[in-house]
Amino acid sequence: MPPFPQAARTALADPQLRANLRHATHTIRDKRAAVVAEVDEWEALRRKGAGIKDDMLAHLDEHLVRLEEQLTARGAVVHWARDAAEACAIVAQVARDHRADEVVKVKSMATAEIGLNEALAQEGIAAWETDLAELIVQLGDDLPSHILVPAIHRNRAEIRRIFLDRMAAAGRPAPADLTDEPRELAAAARLHLREKFLRATVAVSGANFAVAETGTLVVVESEGNGRMCLTLPEVLVSVVGIEKVLPTTADLDTFLRLLPRSSTGERMNPYTSMWTGVTPGDGPQEVHVVLLDNGRTDVLADEVGRQALRCIRCSACLNVCPVYERTGGHAYGSVYPGPIGAILTPMLKGVGHDEQVDSLPYASSLCGRCYEVCPVMIDIPEVLVHLRSQVVDAHRDTVGGGGLGWRPPTPLDLAMRGAALVLGDGRRMAWAARGTALAGRVLGATRGRLGGGARGRALPGGRGALGRVPGGGGWTDARDLPAPPTDTFRAWWTRTHGGRDEATTTRTAQEERR
Amino acid sequence: MLTCINDAMFPETGKAVVRLLRRLGVDVEFPPGQSCCGQPMTNTGYLDEAVPAVRAFASAFEGYDAVVVPSGSCAGSVRHQHGLVARRAGDPALQDAVRRLAPRTHELTEFLLDVLEVEDVGASFPHSVTYHPTCHSLRLLGVGDRPARLLRHVRGLRLLELPAAEECCGFGGTFAVKNAETSVAMGTDKVRHAVGTGAEVLVASDNSCLMHLGGLLSRERAGMRVMHLAEILASTEDQPASVLTAPTLLERTSAARGARS
C-alpha cells in the first residue's frame, strides 16, 4: 500500500465516492448525536466504560486465566494465538478436522485483522461472509472501508451490478430482473445467504465481549446473520482479541448501552447473542475460542497508547472525522481505518519499518472530534502525537545510531532542527524574523511584477498575496500565501516603545494598508 | 505571548491585542525572550526539538500575573503539551515552571471574559462577519460561546451563523503540507460555507487557520476577507479596522466591461 497522502488522492479525485462517504457518515453521525442526547448521564456512562476497561487492562492476565477456566469448564476448547499465523492455523485445523471446505462467517474485525479468509483460501477452504455489507465487499473483490459499514463507499446502483455479476459464481445467483431497490437487494442477499447457512457445518465469529466471570461470549449485530452463524452449524470457532474480556456480566450493562448508540445510532441493537461453551442439543456442539494477541501485549506495554485497547469498535470516530469523510477507509491501507485505525494499526504493527504504517499517525489534523465522540474516551489526538514522536525517534540518527530505522535526514528533519535552534531563544527568533520583514519590503517594492497587490487582501493582516511560489510545496498548489509584512511585531514594539508612541503606530498602520 | 507566526507574519494582530488590552486598563508587556510555544515541533513528533522553545517560554514568562495568547491553538499547546515536552527534557525545574505557568496562560477570549470579566470591550466594527470556532479553541480549550458573546457587543457588527461551524478547516499545522490535498479539500468546504453566509469577513481566533482559509479565498478571488478576532475587538470608531478586500473576479470583469462600454 502507498503511504496515506498518495492513497488519499484516489478518493479525493472521485466525486461519486466523496458524495457516498459524505452522505453516509453524516447520516450516521446525526443519528448518533440524537440518541446520545437522550441519555442524561452520557458523560458519566463514558467515564464508567473507560474505567471498567482500564481496570480490566490493569489485571488483564488474571481475567484471561479466569475466562479460560470458565470456558473450559463449560465445554469450550480454548486456544492461545500469539500472532495472525498461529490464529489462522488453528481455525484451518478445526475446519480440516471436520472435513469442511467452506465456513460461514459473521462479520469480525479480528478475523479481518489476521487475514483469515485469505489464509483459509490457501488451504482450499472458502470463507463466506454473511453480513450484507461484507458480502458486497467480498463479492466485489473489494476491501472493507469502514468498521461498521464496510461497503460505505458503494451506492445501491453499484451493489446491484456486483450482485448480478458475481453472485452466481459464489452460490445462488441474483434474480435476472434485480433492480437497485434496497428491499430487492436485501431479498437477493437473503436467499443467497440462506443456502449457505443451511449447508455449512463450521462457522467462524469474533466477539464484542467475553465475560470472564461466566465464560460467556457476546456478539452484537443488526441483521440476524450472526445469530444464524452462532446457532445453526455444528462447530463454532470464535476468534477473540484478548482486550475484549470484561470481568463480570454486570459490566455488560454499561457497554450494551454505549455501543449501539455510538455505532449505529440506535438505542438498542436488534440482535445480541450470548453463548457459553456447549449446551447439549442446542446450538454448536463443538466450540473453539482462539484468544488472540497479535501485538496487543505490545500496545498494553505502551503507557500512552494502551488506552486504544479500550476500543469497542463502534466506529463513531470514523463518522465524525473530516479526514475519513474525504478520503474513505481504503486510504488508510489497513483493516482498521479512520482515527482509531490511525493509532491502532501502527501500534499493532509497530512503527519505524514501514513507510505506509508510519504515515498513518499523520493522517489527522488533530481536530479532536474523535475524542469528543469516543464512548470509552480514547484521547486519539494524544496518542497520534505520541506515535508521531515514536516515528520520528525511530528514524533519528542520534538515537540508536544507525539502527534498523535509520534513514538520511529528511527536509522536515532539518527544518525542525533549524526551528529548534531559532525558536529556542527570542533574540535568534528576532534575527530570523527580520528576514521575513526584509522579504516583505523587497516584495512590496516589486509587488507589481509579482502580481501581489491586486489579488490579495483576503489573507490575515489584509496584505497582498503570493500565488504559486517555487519551493512553496503542497501549500501553494491551491492556496495563496500572505506576502510577508514589512515589519515584525517585535521590531514595531521596540521602535514604538511598546506601542506607546501612537503617532508612529498609526503611520505604520496606514503605510501597510496602502 | 504573541505566538511566532503572529510576530513574524501577522504583526497587526499583536498590535490589536496591545491596543485592546491597554484600552481595558491592562499593563501589557512583551518579553523579548519569547519565541514559539513549540507546537509545530511537538505535533509533528519532534519532541526533542520542542524542548528549547518550551524552555524559552518558561523563562520569558516567569513572574507575570497572566500570559495572554491570541491563539486557541498555542494556548492549548501551553496548557496541554508543555508538560509532556518538559518530561521529555528530563528537567524537574522546567517541569515545575511549566506546571506553574499553565493555569496562568489564557487564550484572549478567556482572559477578557474570565479574568477581566468584560463582555463589552467598547469595540465598533460596522460590518457583517461570520465566526469560525477553530478546533483547538473549541475542543482543546473549550472556549464555548465566549467569542460570540464578545462579538455580540461590538457596535455595528452583524454576526451571521456559519453552517457546519464545528468542522475542522483542514489546517492542522504540518498536516496542511504533509496531507496538502486532504487539507485543501477540507478548507474548500469551510470556505464554501463561509462565502455562503454572505458575510464580508470570516473571523477566527487563530491566524494559522485563517492563513489557510484566506489562502483559499484569495486564490478563488472570493471577495471575502479573513480577520483575527483581536483586530475586530480592537477596532473603535476613532481607530476603525479596515476591511479592504480584493474585488472578486466577477466584480473585476463587470468593471472592465463597464470601462469598455
CSV table of C-alpha atoms in Angstrom, one decimal, chain A residues 4-5 8-9 12 18 26 29 322-323 325-327 362-369 372 385 388-389 392-393 396 407 410 412-413 416-417 419-420 423-427 429 433 436 454-463 465-468 474-485 487-490 492-493 498-500 502 505-506 508 512-513, chain B residues 2 4 6-12 14-15 18-19 22 27-30 32-36 40-49 52-53 56 81 84 88 135-136 139 166-168 170-172 174-186 189 207-208 210-212 214-219 221 224-226 231 239-240 242 244-247:
chain,number,residue,atom,x,y,z
A,4,PHE,CA,-1.6,7.8,3.2
A,5,PRO,CA,-1.2,11.1,1.3
A,8,ALA,CA,-5.9,9.5,-0.3
A,9,ARG,CA,-5.5,11.1,-3.7
A,12,LEU,CA,-10.2,12.9,-3.3
A,18,ARG,CA,-16.8,11.5,-1.8
A,26,HIS,CA,-23.4,12.5,8.1
A,29,ARG,CA,-23.4,10.9,12.9
A,322,PRO,CA,-13.2,15.2,8.5
A,323,VAL,CA,-10.2,13.3,7.0
A,325,GLU,CA,-15.1,11.7,5.3
A,326,ARG,CA,-13.0,12.9,2.4
A,327,THR,CA,-10.5,10.0,1.9
A,362,TYR,CA,0.0,12.0,10.4
A,363,ALA,CA,-3.3,11.3,8.7
A,364,SER,CA,-5.1,13.7,11.0
A,365,SER,CA,-5.5,17.4,11.5
A,366,LEU,CA,-5.7,16.8,15.3
A,367,CYS,CA,-9.1,18.5,15.4
A,368,GLY,CA,-10.2,16.4,18.3
A,369,ARG,CA,-13.7,15.4,17.2
A,372,GLU,CA,-15.3,14.0,21.7
A,385,VAL,CA,1.1,12.9,18.7
A,388,ARG,CA,4.4,10.7,15.7
A,389,SER,CA,7.2,11.1,18.2
A,392,VAL,CA,10.5,10.5,14.4
A,393,ASP,CA,12.5,8.8,17.1
A,396,ARG,CA,16.7,9.6,14.5
A,407,ARG,CA,17.4,7.0,7.1
A,410,THR,CA,14.5,14.5,5.5
A,412,LEU,CA,11.4,18.1,7.6
A,413,ASP,CA,14.0,16.7,10.0
A,416,MET,CA,12.6,21.0,12.7
A,417,ARG,CA,16.2,21.1,13.8
A,419,ALA,CA,13.4,25.6,14.2
A,420,ALA,CA,14.7,24.2,17.5
A,423,LEU,CA,12.9,29.2,18.4
A,424,GLY,CA,14.9,28.3,21.5
A,425,ASP,CA,15.7,32.0,22.0
A,426,GLY,CA,13.9,35.3,21.5
A,427,ARG,CA,17.0,37.0,20.1
A,429,MET,CA,13.9,34.5,16.6
A,433,ALA,CA,12.1,37.1,11.6
A,436,THR,CA,10.6,37.9,6.6
A,454,ALA,CA,-4.2,43.5,-6.6
A,455,ARG,CA,-5.2,39.9,-5.9
A,456,GLY,CA,-4.8,39.5,-2.2
A,457,ARG,CA,-6.2,41.2,0.9
A,458,ALA,CA,-8.3,38.1,1.7
A,459,LEU,CA,-5.5,36.9,4.0
A,460,PRO,CA,-5.0,37.8,7.6
A,461,GLY,CA,-3.3,41.2,8.0
A,462,GLY,CA,-5.1,42.3,4.8
A,463,ARG,CA,-1.8,42.3,2.8
A,465,ALA,CA,-0.9,37.5,-1.6
A,466,LEU,CA,1.7,35.4,-3.2
A,467,GLY,CA,0.4,32.9,-5.7
A,468,ARG,CA,2.4,29.8,-6.7
A,474,GLY,CA,2.0,21.5,-1.3
A,475,TRP,CA,0.9,24.8,0.3
A,476,THR,CA,0.8,27.0,-2.8
A,477,ASP,CA,-0.7,24.4,-5.2
A,478,ALA,CA,-4.2,25.5,-4.2
A,479,ARG,CA,-3.7,28.3,-1.7
A,480,ASP,CA,-2.1,31.7,-1.8
A,481,LEU,CA,0.4,32.8,0.8
A,482,PRO,CA,0.3,36.1,2.5
A,483,ALA,CA,3.1,38.4,1.4
A,484,PRO,CA,5.4,38.9,4.3
A,485,PRO,CA,4.8,42.1,6.4
A,487,ASP,CA,7.8,44.8,9.9
A,488,THR,CA,7.7,42.1,12.6
A,489,PHE,CA,5.7,42.7,15.7
A,490,ARG,CA,8.8,42.8,17.9
A,492,TRP,CA,7.4,47.5,15.9
A,493,TRP,CA,7.4,47.0,19.7
A,498,GLY,CA,5.8,49.1,23.2
A,499,GLY,CA,3.3,50.9,21.0
A,500,ARG,CA,3.2,53.9,23.4
A,502,GLU,CA,0.9,56.1,18.9
A,505,THR,CA,1.9,53.3,15.2
A,506,THR,CA,-0.8,55.0,13.2
A,508,THR,CA,2.8,52.4,10.1
A,512,GLU,CA,0.7,49.0,5.5
A,513,ARG,CA,-2.8,49.5,4.4
B,2,LEU,CA,2.2,36.8,20.8
B,4,CYS,CA,5.8,33.1,16.5
B,6,ASN,CA,1.9,36.5,14.6
B,7,ASP,CA,5.2,38.0,15.4
B,8,ALA,CA,6.8,37.2,12.0
B,9,MET,CA,3.8,37.2,9.7
B,10,PHE,CA,0.8,38.9,11.3
B,11,PRO,CA,2.0,41.8,13.4
B,12,GLU,CA,-1.4,43.6,13.0
B,14,GLY,CA,-0.3,41.7,18.0
B,15,LYS,CA,-0.8,45.4,17.8
B,18,VAL,CA,-1.9,45.6,22.7
B,19,ARG,CA,-4.4,48.3,21.9
B,22,ARG,CA,-4.4,48.8,27.1
B,27,ASP,CA,-0.5,46.7,31.9
B,28,VAL,CA,0.9,44.9,28.8
B,29,GLU,CA,4.4,43.7,28.4
B,30,PHE,CA,6.1,41.8,25.5
B,32,PRO,CA,11.6,39.8,24.2
B,33,GLY,CA,12.8,36.3,25.2
B,34,GLN,CA,9.6,34.7,24.0
B,35,SER,CA,9.7,32.7,20.7
B,36,CYS,CA,7.2,29.9,20.0
B,40,PRO,CA,4.9,22.8,15.3
B,41,MET,CA,7.6,20.5,16.6
B,42,THR,CA,5.5,18.7,19.2
B,43,ASN,CA,2.6,18.0,16.9
B,44,THR,CA,4.9,16.7,14.2
B,45,GLY,CA,6.6,14.3,16.6
B,46,TYR,CA,9.9,16.2,17.1
B,47,LEU,CA,9.7,16.3,20.9
B,48,ASP,CA,13.5,16.9,21.4
B,49,GLU,CA,13.3,19.9,19.0
B,52,PRO,CA,14.3,24.8,23.6
B,53,ALA,CA,11.0,26.6,22.7
B,56,ALA,CA,12.3,29.9,26.3
B,81,GLN,CA,1.7,19.8,25.8
B,84,LEU,CA,4.9,16.4,28.0
B,88,ARG,CA,10.9,14.5,27.8
B,135,CYS,CA,-10.8,23.2,16.7
B,136,HIS,CA,-8.3,23.8,19.5
B,139,ARG,CA,-12.4,21.3,21.8
B,166,GLU,CA,-17.6,22.9,14.3
B,167,GLU,CA,-15.9,21.2,11.2
B,168,CYS,CA,-12.2,21.4,11.1
B,170,GLY,CA,-8.1,21.4,7.5
B,171,PHE,CA,-5.1,23.5,8.5
B,172,GLY,CA,-3.7,21.3,11.3
B,174,THR,CA,2.2,20.4,9.2
B,175,PHE,CA,-1.0,18.4,8.1
B,176,ALA,CA,-1.6,21.3,5.7
B,177,VAL,CA,1.7,20.4,3.9
B,178,LYS,CA,2.1,16.7,4.6
B,179,ASN,CA,-1.5,16.0,3.5
B,180,ALA,CA,-2.0,19.0,1.4
B,181,GLU,CA,-4.7,17.6,-0.9
B,182,THR,CA,-6.9,16.4,2.0
B,183,SER,CA,-6.3,19.7,3.8
B,184,VAL,CA,-7.4,21.7,0.8
B,185,ALA,CA,-10.5,19.5,0.4
B,186,MET,CA,-11.5,20.3,4.0
B,189,ASP,CA,-15.8,23.1,2.1
B,207,ASN,CA,-4.2,33.2,12.4
B,208,SER,CA,-2.8,29.9,11.2
B,210,LEU,CA,-7.1,31.9,8.8
B,211,MET,CA,-3.9,31.9,6.7
B,212,HIS,CA,-5.1,28.5,5.2
B,214,GLY,CA,-7.5,33.2,3.5
B,215,GLY,CA,-5.1,31.5,1.1
B,216,LEU,CA,-8.0,29.6,-0.5
B,217,LEU,CA,-10.3,32.7,-0.6
B,218,SER,CA,-7.5,34.7,-2.2
B,219,ARG,CA,-6.8,32.0,-4.8
B,221,ARG,CA,-10.8,35.6,-5.6
B,224,MET,CA,-14.3,37.7,1.4
B,225,ARG,CA,-11.5,38.6,3.8
B,226,VAL,CA,-10.3,36.9,7.0
B,231,GLU,CA,-8.5,43.1,15.3
B,239,GLN,CA,-9.4,53.9,15.0
B,240,PRO,CA,-11.5,51.6,12.8
B,242,SER,CA,-10.1,48.4,7.6
B,244,LEU,CA,-10.5,46.3,2.2
B,245,THR,CA,-10.9,43.2,0.1
B,246,ALA,CA,-9.8,42.4,-3.3
B,247,PRO,CA,-12.5,42.7,-5.9
